[in-house]
């Protein structure tokens, strides 16, 4: 299984020919997005008011209708239909209600697996080892050189447990094979050394690794998620901030790499006497921090620094793994001399956890443990996703369509440099900047829903399938995301095609033209 995907994954987008998706809606999809109400609409507003009585709802944009959502299109409860280029924070690999996933979930045997969620660390089902081999541990799915996997419940848990593995390995190396002392056993329950040693993990400015306690200490993208919460005084290195277009600023960006790497080494030296660095964690692409990329040279050098220090390089691929970049793992683009020591995953992989080499397997049971240690139902979904990726050669498809989309965005950037700049991306991890934060916020609003409708709902429902009137009813209806200070991020699913890209580009051009007048 997965031989075709293997070729395109390891050799690049031009390794093989593939069946190109037609420039037309996929079966069951609307022909175009449309909005009937302001966003949120009246029904969403009513539910927001109801929900606000029991929890914070400030982050909710609208209530979705997942029964009516299909493929690349997300419907809401007010009858609006959006071309979704955000895909639930980039977690849906095949869009909404994909037949392969629904088929897997309708199987009676699979339903019994879902109905009886096990504590996998204690009572896994008989199918569990083989399911892991058939999905997460396939040679063309697992990162090269990492034969072991620890499954968890979410992305933050993946990083939380990954750094625990790093600490355990580092502390074991310091003990040089001896047993725990009485003092270590006595002090650990009270959070004191020597049982709980003073160690640290080096992370990067702008990084995002989750919101559990230690993962939040490694996160440096927004103050909102960190204020009022005690943290850990661990080292934070600068992450490269490049000038775009890249080919016009090679010299400056190379110096930026060198400056950041120099500070990584200085921080490791500085913390050696107080809280030695037991590992380095870094995202393959800094997604929440503004879709910030670093060069292959940067990652090669960072890996060499970690190797020289005898500490693991932990590659956070929670947002970039699972085919989002046109390869199963974004770090494949860097062509590292060896795999990262640990690779965390979640989002498009459906299942969560981290891959690691054998040396990071704890010697004692319960050392890294939680109640569920993953969810077999997510492995069933992943199995369906991987089969679809292979059958439809979706990784090569992602490379093709993303190249098209990036070329068109670069054209818009050249045409409207006063509005749009810094187009960048790998596969479907795509972003561009607006001139300022206010302009970004305006675009987010306009591209989703442009102004109030003067049509009655009755007339809209009457005309929405009539080509003669459709041009008057198309009021954007594009769902995108934002990140950083002034960046728009695009995260379409793997079945997003050129047809969908053209709809987005038409709406984006319309919005940019309006912004250029203001």
Short mmCIF file of C-alpha atoms in Angstrom, two decimals:
data_model
loop_
_atom_site.label_atom_id
_atom_site.label_comp_id
_atom_site.label_asym_id
_atom_site.label_seq_id
_atom_site.Cartn_x
_atom_site.Cartn_y
_atom_site.Cartn_z
CA UNK A 1 0.00 0.00 0.00
CA UNK A 2 0.97 3.63 -0.59
CA UNK A 3 3.66 2.92 -3.16
CA UNK A 4 2.43 5.65 -5.52
CA UNK A 5 2.27 8.19 -2.76
CA UNK A 6 5.72 7.11 -1.67
CA UNK A 7 7.18 8.02 -5.05
CA UNK A 8 5.62 11.46 -5.16
CA UNK A 9 6.42 12.03 -1.50
CA UNK A 10 10.09 11.19 -1.68
CA UNK A 11 10.93 12.45 -5.18
CA UNK A 12 8.83 15.60 -5.51
CA UNK A 13 5.80 16.84 -7.43
CA UNK A 14 7.05 15.89 -10.90
CA UNK A 15 7.94 12.28 -10.10
CA UNK A 16 4.87 10.79 -11.74
CA UNK A 17 1.88 11.66 -13.86
CA UNK A 18 -1.46 11.83 -12.14
CA UNK A 19 -5.14 12.18 -12.89
CA UNK A 20 -5.89 15.88 -12.60
CA UNK A 21 -9.17 16.85 -10.96
CA UNK A 22 -11.55 18.53 -13.39
CA UNK A 23 -12.10 22.28 -13.29
CA UNK A 24 -15.63 21.80 -11.99
CA UNK A 25 -17.31 21.24 -8.65
CA UNK A 26 -16.75 17.86 -7.06
CA UNK A 27 -19.81 15.57 -6.86
CA UNK A 28 -22.39 17.00 -4.48
CA UNK A 29 -20.68 20.37 -4.09
CA UNK A 30 -22.39 23.70 -4.83
CA UNK A 31 -21.18 25.45 -7.96
CA UNK A 32 -20.09 28.49 -5.93
CA UNK A 33 -20.29 29.87 -2.40
CA UNK A 34 -23.03 32.31 -1.45
CA UNK A 35 -24.22 34.26 1.58
CA UNK A 36 -27.83 35.09 2.43
CA UNK A 37 -27.35 36.94 5.70
CA UNK A 38 -24.77 38.92 7.59
CA UNK A 39 -22.24 36.74 9.43
CA UNK A 40 -23.14 35.59 11.98
CA UNK A 41 -26.73 35.27 10.82
CA UNK A 42 -29.83 35.58 13.04
CA UNK A 43 -29.96 31.89 13.99
CA UNK A 44 -26.27 31.88 14.90
CA UNK A 45 -26.76 35.07 16.89
CA UNK A 46 -29.56 33.46 18.87
CA UNK A 47 -27.47 30.39 19.65
CA UNK A 48 -24.49 32.54 20.59
CA UNK A 49 -26.66 34.37 23.09
CA UNK A 50 -27.83 31.06 24.53
CA UNK A 51 -24.36 29.54 24.72
CA UNK A 52 -22.86 32.72 26.22
CA UNK A 53 -24.79 32.01 29.40
CA UNK A 54 -22.69 28.92 30.07
CA UNK A 55 -19.30 29.59 28.44
CA UNK A 56 -17.10 32.14 26.68
CA UNK A 57 -18.18 32.47 23.03
CA UNK A 58 -16.02 35.33 21.80
CA UNK A 59 -14.05 33.10 19.46
CA UNK A 60 -17.11 31.59 17.73
CA UNK A 61 -17.68 32.97 14.22
CA UNK A 62 -20.95 31.16 13.43
CA UNK A 63 -22.67 27.82 13.94
CA UNK A 64 -22.07 25.30 11.17
CA UNK A 65 -24.54 22.90 9.60
CA UNK A 66 -22.44 19.77 9.15
CA UNK A 67 -25.31 17.82 7.62
CA UNK A 68 -25.34 20.19 4.62
CA UNK A 69 -21.57 20.70 4.38
CA UNK A 70 -19.85 18.81 1.58
CA UNK A 71 -16.36 18.61 0.12
CA UNK A 72 -14.74 22.03 0.10
CA UNK A 73 -17.91 23.79 1.25
CA UNK A 74 -18.99 24.58 4.80
CA UNK A 75 -22.65 25.50 5.39
CA UNK A 76 -23.93 27.42 8.39
CA UNK A 77 -27.33 27.23 10.08
CA UNK A 78 -28.51 30.45 8.41
CA UNK A 79 -28.25 29.05 4.88
CA UNK A 80 -24.87 30.55 3.99
CA UNK A 81 -22.41 28.33 2.14
CA UNK A 82 -18.67 29.07 2.31
CA UNK A 83 -15.77 27.87 0.23
CA UNK A 84 -13.72 26.73 3.22
CA UNK A 85 -10.01 27.42 2.85
CA UNK A 86 -9.39 27.12 6.59
CA UNK A 87 -10.83 23.62 7.15
CA UNK A 88 -11.31 23.65 10.91
CA UNK A 89 -7.82 25.00 11.55
CA UNK A 90 -6.37 22.69 8.89
CA UNK A 91 -7.63 19.47 10.49
CA UNK A 92 -9.83 18.05 7.70
CA UNK A 93 -7.72 16.31 5.05
CA UNK A 94 -10.60 15.37 2.71
CA UNK A 95 -13.13 18.11 3.39
CA UNK A 96 -16.64 17.54 4.67
CA UNK A 97 -18.54 14.24 4.65
CA UNK A 98 -16.11 12.42 2.39
CA UNK A 99 -17.48 9.09 1.22
CA UNK A 100 -14.40 7.09 2.28
CA UNK A 101 -14.60 8.34 5.86
CA UNK A 102 -18.36 7.90 6.12
CA UNK A 103 -17.94 4.39 4.76
CA UNK A 104 -15.35 3.51 7.38
CA UNK A 105 -17.56 4.83 10.16
CA UNK A 106 -20.62 2.92 8.91
CA UNK A 107 -18.90 -0.47 9.22
CA UNK A 108 -20.41 -2.42 12.13
CA UNK A 109 -17.06 -3.75 13.28
CA UNK A 110 -15.61 -0.25 13.35
CA UNK A 111 -18.65 1.04 15.21
CA UNK A 112 -17.97 -1.43 18.01
CA UNK A 113 -14.39 -0.17 18.21
CA UNK A 114 -15.71 3.39 18.51
CA UNK A 115 -18.39 2.44 21.03
CA UNK A 116 -15.86 0.88 23.40
CA UNK A 117 -13.03 3.36 23.62
CA UNK A 118 -10.24 1.55 25.46
CA UNK A 119 -7.53 2.70 27.81
CA UNK A 120 -4.88 1.72 25.28
CA UNK A 121 -2.05 1.60 27.79
CA UNK A 122 -3.87 -1.15 29.68
CA UNK A 123 -6.44 -2.92 27.50
CA UNK A 124 -5.86 -2.42 23.76
CA UNK A 125 -7.99 -4.43 21.34
CA UNK A 126 -6.55 -7.29 19.32
CA UNK A 127 -6.58 -5.18 16.14
CA UNK A 128 -4.50 -2.32 17.65
CA UNK A 129 -0.92 -3.43 16.79
CA UNK A 130 -1.86 -4.22 13.18
CA UNK A 131 -3.82 -0.97 12.80
CA UNK A 132 -0.74 0.97 13.86
CA UNK A 133 1.38 -0.94 11.34
CA UNK A 134 -1.17 -0.33 8.57
CA UNK A 135 -1.48 3.40 9.23
CA UNK A 136 0.99 5.38 11.34
CA UNK A 137 3.88 2.97 10.85
CA UNK A 138 3.61 2.40 7.11
CA UNK A 139 7.09 2.95 5.64
CA UNK A 140 5.77 5.76 3.47
CA UNK A 141 3.85 7.41 6.31
CA UNK A 142 6.21 7.26 9.28
CA UNK A 143 9.21 9.63 9.10
CA UNK A 144 12.33 7.83 7.94
CA UNK A 145 14.33 6.25 10.73
CA UNK A 146 11.61 6.56 13.39
CA UNK A 147 10.15 3.08 13.98
CA UNK A 148 8.30 3.88 17.23
CA UNK A 149 5.13 5.85 17.86
CA UNK A 150 3.35 7.02 21.00
CA UNK A 151 -0.30 7.95 20.47
CA UNK A 152 -2.04 10.70 22.42
CA UNK A 153 -5.34 12.57 22.40
CA UNK A 154 -4.46 16.00 20.95
CA UNK A 155 -1.66 18.10 19.53
CA UNK A 156 -0.75 19.76 22.82
CA UNK A 157 -0.57 16.33 24.47
CA UNK A 158 1.73 15.17 21.68
CA UNK A 159 4.25 17.90 22.43
CA UNK A 160 3.78 17.60 26.19
CA UNK A 161 4.68 13.92 26.13
CA UNK A 162 7.40 14.41 23.50
CA UNK A 163 9.34 16.76 25.75
CA UNK A 164 8.83 14.35 28.64
CA UNK A 165 10.58 11.72 26.51
CA UNK A 166 13.44 14.17 25.96
CA UNK A 167 13.77 14.90 29.68
CA UNK A 168 13.68 11.20 30.63
CA UNK A 169 16.40 10.40 28.11
CA UNK A 170 18.58 13.29 29.28
CA UNK A 171 18.19 12.44 32.97
CA UNK A 172 18.91 8.78 32.28
CA UNK A 173 22.12 9.76 30.52
CA UNK A 174 23.19 11.76 33.59
CA UNK A 175 22.55 8.74 35.86
CA UNK A 176 24.77 6.58 33.67
CA UNK A 177 22.65 3.49 34.21
CA UNK A 178 22.40 3.59 38.00
CA UNK A 179 19.10 3.11 39.82
CA UNK A 180 17.13 6.00 41.33
CA UNK A 181 18.47 7.06 44.70
CA UNK A 182 16.32 7.35 47.83
CA UNK A 183 16.70 11.12 47.66
CA UNK A 184 15.45 11.22 44.07
CA UNK A 185 12.42 9.13 44.98
CA UNK A 186 11.71 11.23 48.09
CA UNK A 187 12.08 14.66 46.44
CA UNK A 188 10.18 14.02 43.17
CA UNK A 189 6.62 14.10 44.63
CA UNK A 190 7.40 17.58 46.00
CA UNK A 191 8.72 18.95 42.67
CA UNK A 192 12.23 19.22 44.08
CA UNK A 193 15.61 18.17 42.72
CA UNK A 194 17.32 15.80 42.45
CA UNK A 195 14.13 13.82 41.67
CA UNK A 196 12.83 16.65 39.50
CA UNK A 197 16.01 18.02 37.92
CA UNK A 198 16.36 21.59 36.70
CA UNK A 199 16.23 21.03 32.93
CA UNK A 200 14.80 23.03 30.03
CA UNK A 201 13.68 22.84 26.41
CA UNK A 202 14.77 25.49 23.93
CA UNK A 203 11.99 26.93 21.75
CA UNK A 204 11.64 29.83 19.32
CA UNK A 205 10.01 33.24 19.27
CA UNK A 206 6.69 33.09 17.44
CA UNK A 207 6.34 29.36 18.00
CA UNK A 208 3.12 27.61 18.93
CA UNK A 209 3.19 24.16 20.55
CA UNK A 210 -0.11 23.94 22.43
CA UNK A 211 -1.82 25.07 25.61
CA UNK A 212 -1.09 22.41 28.19
CA UNK A 213 1.28 23.72 30.86
CA UNK A 214 4.72 22.86 29.49
CA UNK A 215 3.61 23.22 25.86
CA UNK A 216 2.30 26.70 26.70
CA UNK A 217 5.70 27.58 28.13
CA UNK A 218 7.12 26.76 24.68
CA UNK A 219 4.48 28.87 22.91
CA UNK A 220 5.31 32.49 22.07
CA UNK A 221 2.81 33.67 19.46
CA UNK A 222 0.09 35.65 21.32
CA UNK A 223 0.03 37.20 24.76
CA UNK A 224 -3.68 36.43 25.22
CA UNK A 225 -3.11 32.73 25.78
CA UNK A 226 -0.25 33.27 28.25
CA UNK A 227 -1.17 36.16 30.52
CA UNK A 228 -2.19 35.26 34.10
CA UNK A 229 -0.73 31.74 33.81
CA UNK A 230 2.56 30.91 35.57
CA UNK A 231 5.22 29.63 33.22
CA UNK A 232 8.69 28.13 33.03
CA UNK A 233 11.82 30.26 32.47
CA UNK A 234 13.14 28.24 29.56
CA UNK A 235 15.34 29.62 26.74
CA UNK A 236 13.67 31.27 23.73
CA UNK A 237 15.71 31.77 20.57
CA UNK A 238 14.82 34.08 17.65
CA UNK A 239 13.30 32.41 14.60
CA UNK A 240 14.37 33.69 11.17
CA UNK A 241 12.28 36.52 9.78
CA UNK A 242 12.88 36.63 6.06
CA UNK A 243 12.53 39.35 3.50
CA UNK A 244 10.40 38.55 0.46
CA UNK A 245 10.66 37.74 -2.40
CA UNK A 246 13.24 35.22 -1.25
CA UNK A 247 15.26 35.21 -4.48
CA UNK A 248 15.85 38.95 -4.14
CA UNK A 249 17.08 38.79 -0.54
CA UNK A 250 19.27 35.70 -0.37
CA UNK A 251 22.18 37.52 1.26
CA UNK A 252 20.08 39.21 3.95
CA UNK A 253 18.17 36.03 4.75
CA UNK A 254 21.36 34.00 5.04
CA UNK A 255 22.65 36.50 7.59
CA UNK A 256 19.35 36.18 9.43
CA UNK A 257 19.86 32.40 9.65
CA UNK A 258 23.38 32.86 10.97
CA UNK A 259 22.29 35.38 13.61
CA UNK A 260 19.50 33.13 14.91
CA UNK A 261 21.68 30.01 15.00
CA UNK A 262 24.41 31.89 16.85
CA UNK A 263 21.90 32.82 19.53
CA UNK A 264 20.71 29.20 19.78
CA UNK A 265 24.25 28.14 20.68
CA UNK A 266 24.69 31.04 23.09
CA UNK A 267 21.45 30.18 24.91
CA UNK A 268 22.39 26.51 25.26
CA UNK A 269 25.73 27.59 26.77
CA UNK A 270 24.06 30.12 29.06
CA UNK A 271 21.60 27.60 30.51
CA UNK A 272 24.16 24.84 31.00
CA UNK A 273 24.89 25.87 34.59
CA UNK A 274 21.31 26.49 35.73
CA UNK A 275 18.82 24.45 33.66
CA UNK A 276 20.61 22.48 30.94
CA UNK A 277 18.79 22.28 27.62
CA UNK A 278 17.49 18.72 27.18
CA UNK A 279 16.03 19.26 23.73
CA UNK A 280 15.19 21.75 20.98
CA UNK A 281 11.62 22.01 19.69
CA UNK A 282 10.79 23.79 16.45
CA UNK A 283 7.93 23.88 13.95
CA UNK A 284 8.65 22.93 10.35
CA UNK A 285 6.69 26.10 9.52
CA UNK A 286 5.62 28.54 12.22
CA UNK A 287 1.90 28.55 11.48
CA UNK A 288 0.23 30.46 14.33
CA UNK A 289 3.16 32.85 14.51
CA UNK A 290 2.53 34.18 11.01
CA UNK A 291 3.38 31.34 8.60
CA UNK A 292 7.08 31.94 9.01
CA UNK A 293 9.40 29.67 7.04
CA UNK A 294 13.07 28.87 7.57
CA UNK A 295 15.55 27.58 5.03
CA UNK A 296 16.84 24.05 4.66
CA UNK A 297 20.27 25.37 5.67
CA UNK A 298 18.82 26.68 8.92
CA UNK A 299 17.33 23.31 9.83
CA UNK A 300 20.51 21.44 8.83
CA UNK A 301 22.55 23.67 11.11
CA UNK A 302 20.01 23.42 13.93
CA UNK A 303 20.14 19.62 13.74
CA UNK A 304 23.94 19.72 13.82
CA UNK A 305 23.86 21.89 16.95
CA UNK A 306 21.51 19.43 18.67
CA UNK A 307 23.66 16.46 17.67
CA UNK A 308 26.82 18.17 18.92
CA UNK A 309 25.12 18.75 22.27
CA UNK A 310 23.70 15.23 22.47
CA UNK A 311 20.12 16.45 22.72
CA UNK A 312 17.09 15.68 20.50
CA UNK A 313 15.73 17.85 17.73
CA UNK A 314 11.95 17.72 18.19
CA UNK A 315 10.13 18.64 14.98
CA UNK A 316 6.59 19.86 15.63
CA UNK A 317 4.58 18.79 12.55
CA UNK A 318 1.16 19.06 14.18
CA UNK A 319 -0.08 21.60 11.63
CA UNK A 320 2.19 20.71 8.72
CA UNK A 321 2.09 16.89 8.72
CA UNK A 322 -0.30 14.57 6.92
CA UNK A 323 0.17 15.88 3.38
CA UNK A 324 -0.60 19.56 3.93
CA UNK A 325 2.60 20.63 2.17
CA UNK A 326 2.37 18.13 -0.67
CA UNK A 327 4.61 15.70 1.19
CA UNK A 328 3.68 13.62 4.16
CA UNK A 329 6.03 15.67 6.36
CA UNK A 330 7.20 19.20 5.73
CA UNK A 331 10.68 18.41 7.06
CA UNK A 332 11.17 16.11 4.04
CA UNK A 333 11.76 19.30 2.04
CA UNK A 334 14.83 20.07 4.16
CA UNK A 335 16.61 16.84 3.15
CA UNK A 336 18.17 16.50 6.59
CA UNK A 337 21.12 14.16 7.03
CA UNK A 338 18.97 12.10 9.40
CA UNK A 339 15.40 12.22 10.62
CA UNK A 340 14.63 14.51 13.56
CA UNK A 341 14.85 12.52 16.80
CA UNK A 342 11.17 13.13 17.57
CA UNK A 343 8.31 14.24 15.29
CA UNK A 344 4.97 15.25 16.82
CA UNK A 345 1.75 15.07 14.80
CA UNK A 346 -2.00 15.69 14.95
CA UNK A 347 -4.49 17.77 12.87
CA UNK A 348 -4.63 16.30 9.34
CA UNK A 349 -3.37 12.97 10.69
CA UNK A 350 -6.59 12.74 12.74
CA UNK A 351 -4.68 10.67 15.32
CA UNK A 352 -2.19 12.48 17.56
CA UNK A 353 1.14 11.55 19.08
CA UNK A 354 4.82 11.53 18.32
CA UNK A 355 7.26 9.36 16.39
CA UNK A 356 10.62 8.62 17.91
CA UNK A 357 13.68 6.45 17.66
CA UNK A 358 14.01 3.41 19.91
CA UNK A 359 16.28 5.19 22.38
CA UNK A 360 13.41 7.47 23.46
CA UNK A 361 11.23 4.55 24.59
CA UNK A 362 11.06 4.71 28.42
CA UNK A 363 12.41 1.66 30.20
CA UNK A 364 9.71 1.69 32.89
CA UNK A 365 5.94 1.28 32.37
CA UNK A 366 3.71 4.26 33.26
CA UNK A 367 6.66 6.62 32.75
CA UNK A 368 4.82 8.35 29.89
CA UNK A 369 1.16 7.51 30.22
CA UNK A 370 -2.39 8.82 30.17
CA UNK A 371 -5.84 7.29 30.42
CA UNK A 372 -6.62 6.79 26.73
CA UNK A 373 -3.22 7.14 25.01
CA UNK A 374 -4.99 7.92 21.76
CA UNK A 375 -8.27 7.01 20.14
CA UNK A 376 -8.80 3.98 17.86
CA UNK A 377 -11.63 5.79 16.05
CA UNK A 378 -9.13 8.35 14.75
CA UNK A 379 -6.94 5.56 13.41
CA UNK A 380 -9.96 4.21 11.50
CA UNK A 381 -10.47 7.64 9.92
CA UNK A 382 -6.77 7.95 9.16
CA UNK A 383 -6.86 4.56 7.44
CA UNK A 384 -9.60 5.81 5.12
CA UNK A 385 -7.71 9.05 4.49
CA UNK A 386 -4.47 7.27 3.58
CA UNK A 387 -6.27 4.97 1.15
CA UNK A 388 -7.83 8.00 -0.55
CA UNK A 389 -4.49 9.82 -0.74
CA UNK A 390 -3.03 6.81 -2.50
CA UNK A 391 -5.99 6.13 -4.81
CA UNK A 392 -6.27 9.75 -5.97
CA UNK A 393 -2.56 10.64 -5.76
CA UNK A 394 -3.47 13.63 -3.66
CA UNK A 395 0.03 14.65 -2.62
CA UNK A 396 1.01 15.26 -6.23
CA UNK A 397 -2.34 16.98 -6.74
CA UNK A 398 -1.58 19.31 -3.82
CA UNK A 399 1.79 20.23 -5.35
CA UNK A 400 0.20 21.00 -8.71
CA UNK A 401 -2.71 23.09 -7.42
CA UNK A 402 -0.61 24.93 -4.84
CA UNK A 403 1.89 25.93 -7.54
CA UNK A 404 -1.01 27.33 -9.57
CA UNK A 405 -2.45 29.18 -6.57
CA UNK A 406 0.90 30.62 -5.52
CA UNK A 407 1.62 31.83 -9.06
CA UNK A 408 -1.72 33.63 -9.17
CA UNK A 409 -1.14 35.18 -5.74
CA UNK A 410 2.27 36.39 -6.87
CA UNK A 411 0.60 38.04 -9.85
CA UNK A 412 -1.82 39.83 -7.53
CA UNK A 413 1.10 40.85 -5.33
CA UNK A 414 2.85 42.46 -8.28
CA UNK A 415 -0.35 44.19 -9.36
CA UNK A 416 -1.30 45.50 -5.90
CA UNK A 417 1.99 45.87 -3.95
CA UNK A 418 0.45 48.57 -1.76
CA UNK A 419 -2.07 46.05 -0.42
CA UNK A 420 -0.59 42.55 -0.63
CA UNK A 421 2.96 41.33 -0.06
CA UNK A 422 5.15 38.43 1.13
CA UNK A 423 3.30 35.60 -0.63
CA UNK A 424 4.76 32.33 0.63
CA UNK A 425 3.88 28.69 1.01
CA UNK A 426 4.62 24.99 0.74
CA UNK A 427 1.77 22.98 -0.70
CA UNK A 428 -1.45 24.09 0.96
CA UNK A 429 0.30 25.88 3.84
CA UNK A 430 -0.03 29.27 2.15
CA UNK A 431 -0.03 32.82 3.46
CA UNK A 432 0.34 36.42 2.40
CA UNK A 433 0.58 39.70 4.28
CA UNK A 434 -1.54 42.81 4.08
CA UNK A 435 -0.10 46.27 4.44
CA UNK A 436 -1.32 46.60 8.04
CA UNK A 437 -3.43 44.86 10.69
CA UNK A 438 -6.46 47.04 9.97
CA UNK A 439 -6.34 46.09 6.30
CA UNK A 440 -6.08 42.41 7.23
CA UNK A 441 -9.16 42.64 9.43
CA UNK A 442 -11.06 44.42 6.68
CA UNK A 443 -10.18 41.71 4.18
CA UNK A 444 -11.24 38.96 6.57
CA UNK A 445 -14.64 40.59 6.86
CA UNK A 446 -15.12 41.44 3.19
CA UNK A 447 -14.05 38.13 1.70
CA UNK A 448 -16.43 36.22 3.95
CA UNK A 449 -19.48 38.45 3.59
CA UNK A 450 -19.59 41.68 1.64
CA UNK A 451 -22.24 44.06 2.93
CA UNK A 452 -25.91 43.52 3.67
CA UNK A 453 -28.22 41.86 1.19
CA UNK A 454 -31.19 43.77 -0.16
CA UNK A 455 -32.86 40.61 -1.39
CA UNK A 456 -35.45 38.81 0.68
CA UNK A 457 -34.53 35.29 1.74
CA UNK A 458 -37.41 34.03 -0.44
CA UNK A 459 -35.97 35.69 -3.53
CA UNK A 460 -32.47 34.46 -2.80
CA UNK A 461 -33.65 30.90 -2.39
CA UNK A 462 -35.59 31.26 -5.62
CA UNK A 463 -32.66 32.62 -7.60
CA UNK A 464 -29.65 30.90 -6.06
CA UNK A 465 -29.66 28.10 -8.64
CA UNK A 466 -30.45 30.38 -11.59
CA UNK A 467 -27.39 31.32 -13.64
CA UNK A 468 -29.05 34.55 -14.83
CA UNK A 469 -29.12 35.92 -11.30
CA UNK A 470 -26.17 34.12 -9.74
CA UNK A 471 -23.70 36.92 -10.38
CA UNK A 472 -25.83 39.24 -8.29
CA UNK A 473 -26.05 36.79 -5.42
CA UNK A 474 -22.37 35.88 -5.13
CA UNK A 475 -21.28 37.95 -2.13
CA UNK A 476 -17.87 36.40 -1.47
CA UNK A 477 -18.56 33.55 0.97
CA UNK A 478 -14.89 32.60 1.41
CA UNK A 479 -13.65 31.26 4.74
CA UNK A 480 -9.96 31.90 5.39
CA UNK A 481 -7.90 32.23 8.55
CA UNK A 482 -5.41 34.72 9.90
CA UNK A 483 -2.16 34.44 11.81
CA UNK A 484 0.58 36.70 13.08
CA UNK A 485 -0.04 40.44 12.99
CA UNK A 486 -1.09 41.04 9.39
CA UNK A 487 -1.10 37.65 7.65
CA UNK A 488 -3.92 35.78 5.95
CA UNK A 489 -3.44 32.01 5.96
CA UNK A 490 -4.97 29.49 3.56
CA UNK A 491 -5.43 25.87 4.62
CA UNK A 492 -7.56 24.09 2.00
CA UNK A 493 -8.11 20.36 2.19
CA UNK A 494 -6.23 17.94 -0.05
CA UNK A 495 -9.09 17.69 -2.59
CA UNK A 496 -9.09 21.45 -3.27
CA UNK A 497 -8.70 22.00 -7.01
CA UNK A 498 -7.95 24.72 -9.56
CA UNK A 499 -11.68 25.27 -9.95
CA UNK A 500 -11.94 26.20 -6.28
CA UNK A 501 -8.75 28.29 -6.48
CA UNK A 502 -10.26 30.38 -9.28
CA UNK A 503 -13.36 31.12 -7.18
CA UNK A 504 -11.16 32.26 -4.31
CA UNK A 505 -8.90 34.34 -6.55
CA UNK A 506 -11.87 36.11 -8.13
CA UNK A 507 -13.21 37.08 -4.71
CA UNK A 508 -9.77 38.06 -3.45
CA UNK A 509 -9.16 40.32 -6.44
CA UNK A 510 -12.49 42.03 -5.83
CA UNK A 511 -11.60 42.68 -2.19
CA UNK A 512 -8.08 43.88 -2.97
CA UNK A 513 -9.39 46.31 -5.55
CA UNK A 514 -11.67 47.81 -2.91
CA UNK A 515 -8.85 47.96 -0.37
CA UNK A 516 -6.56 49.69 -2.85
CA UNK A 517 -9.07 52.54 -3.12
CA UNK A 518 -9.19 53.15 0.63
#
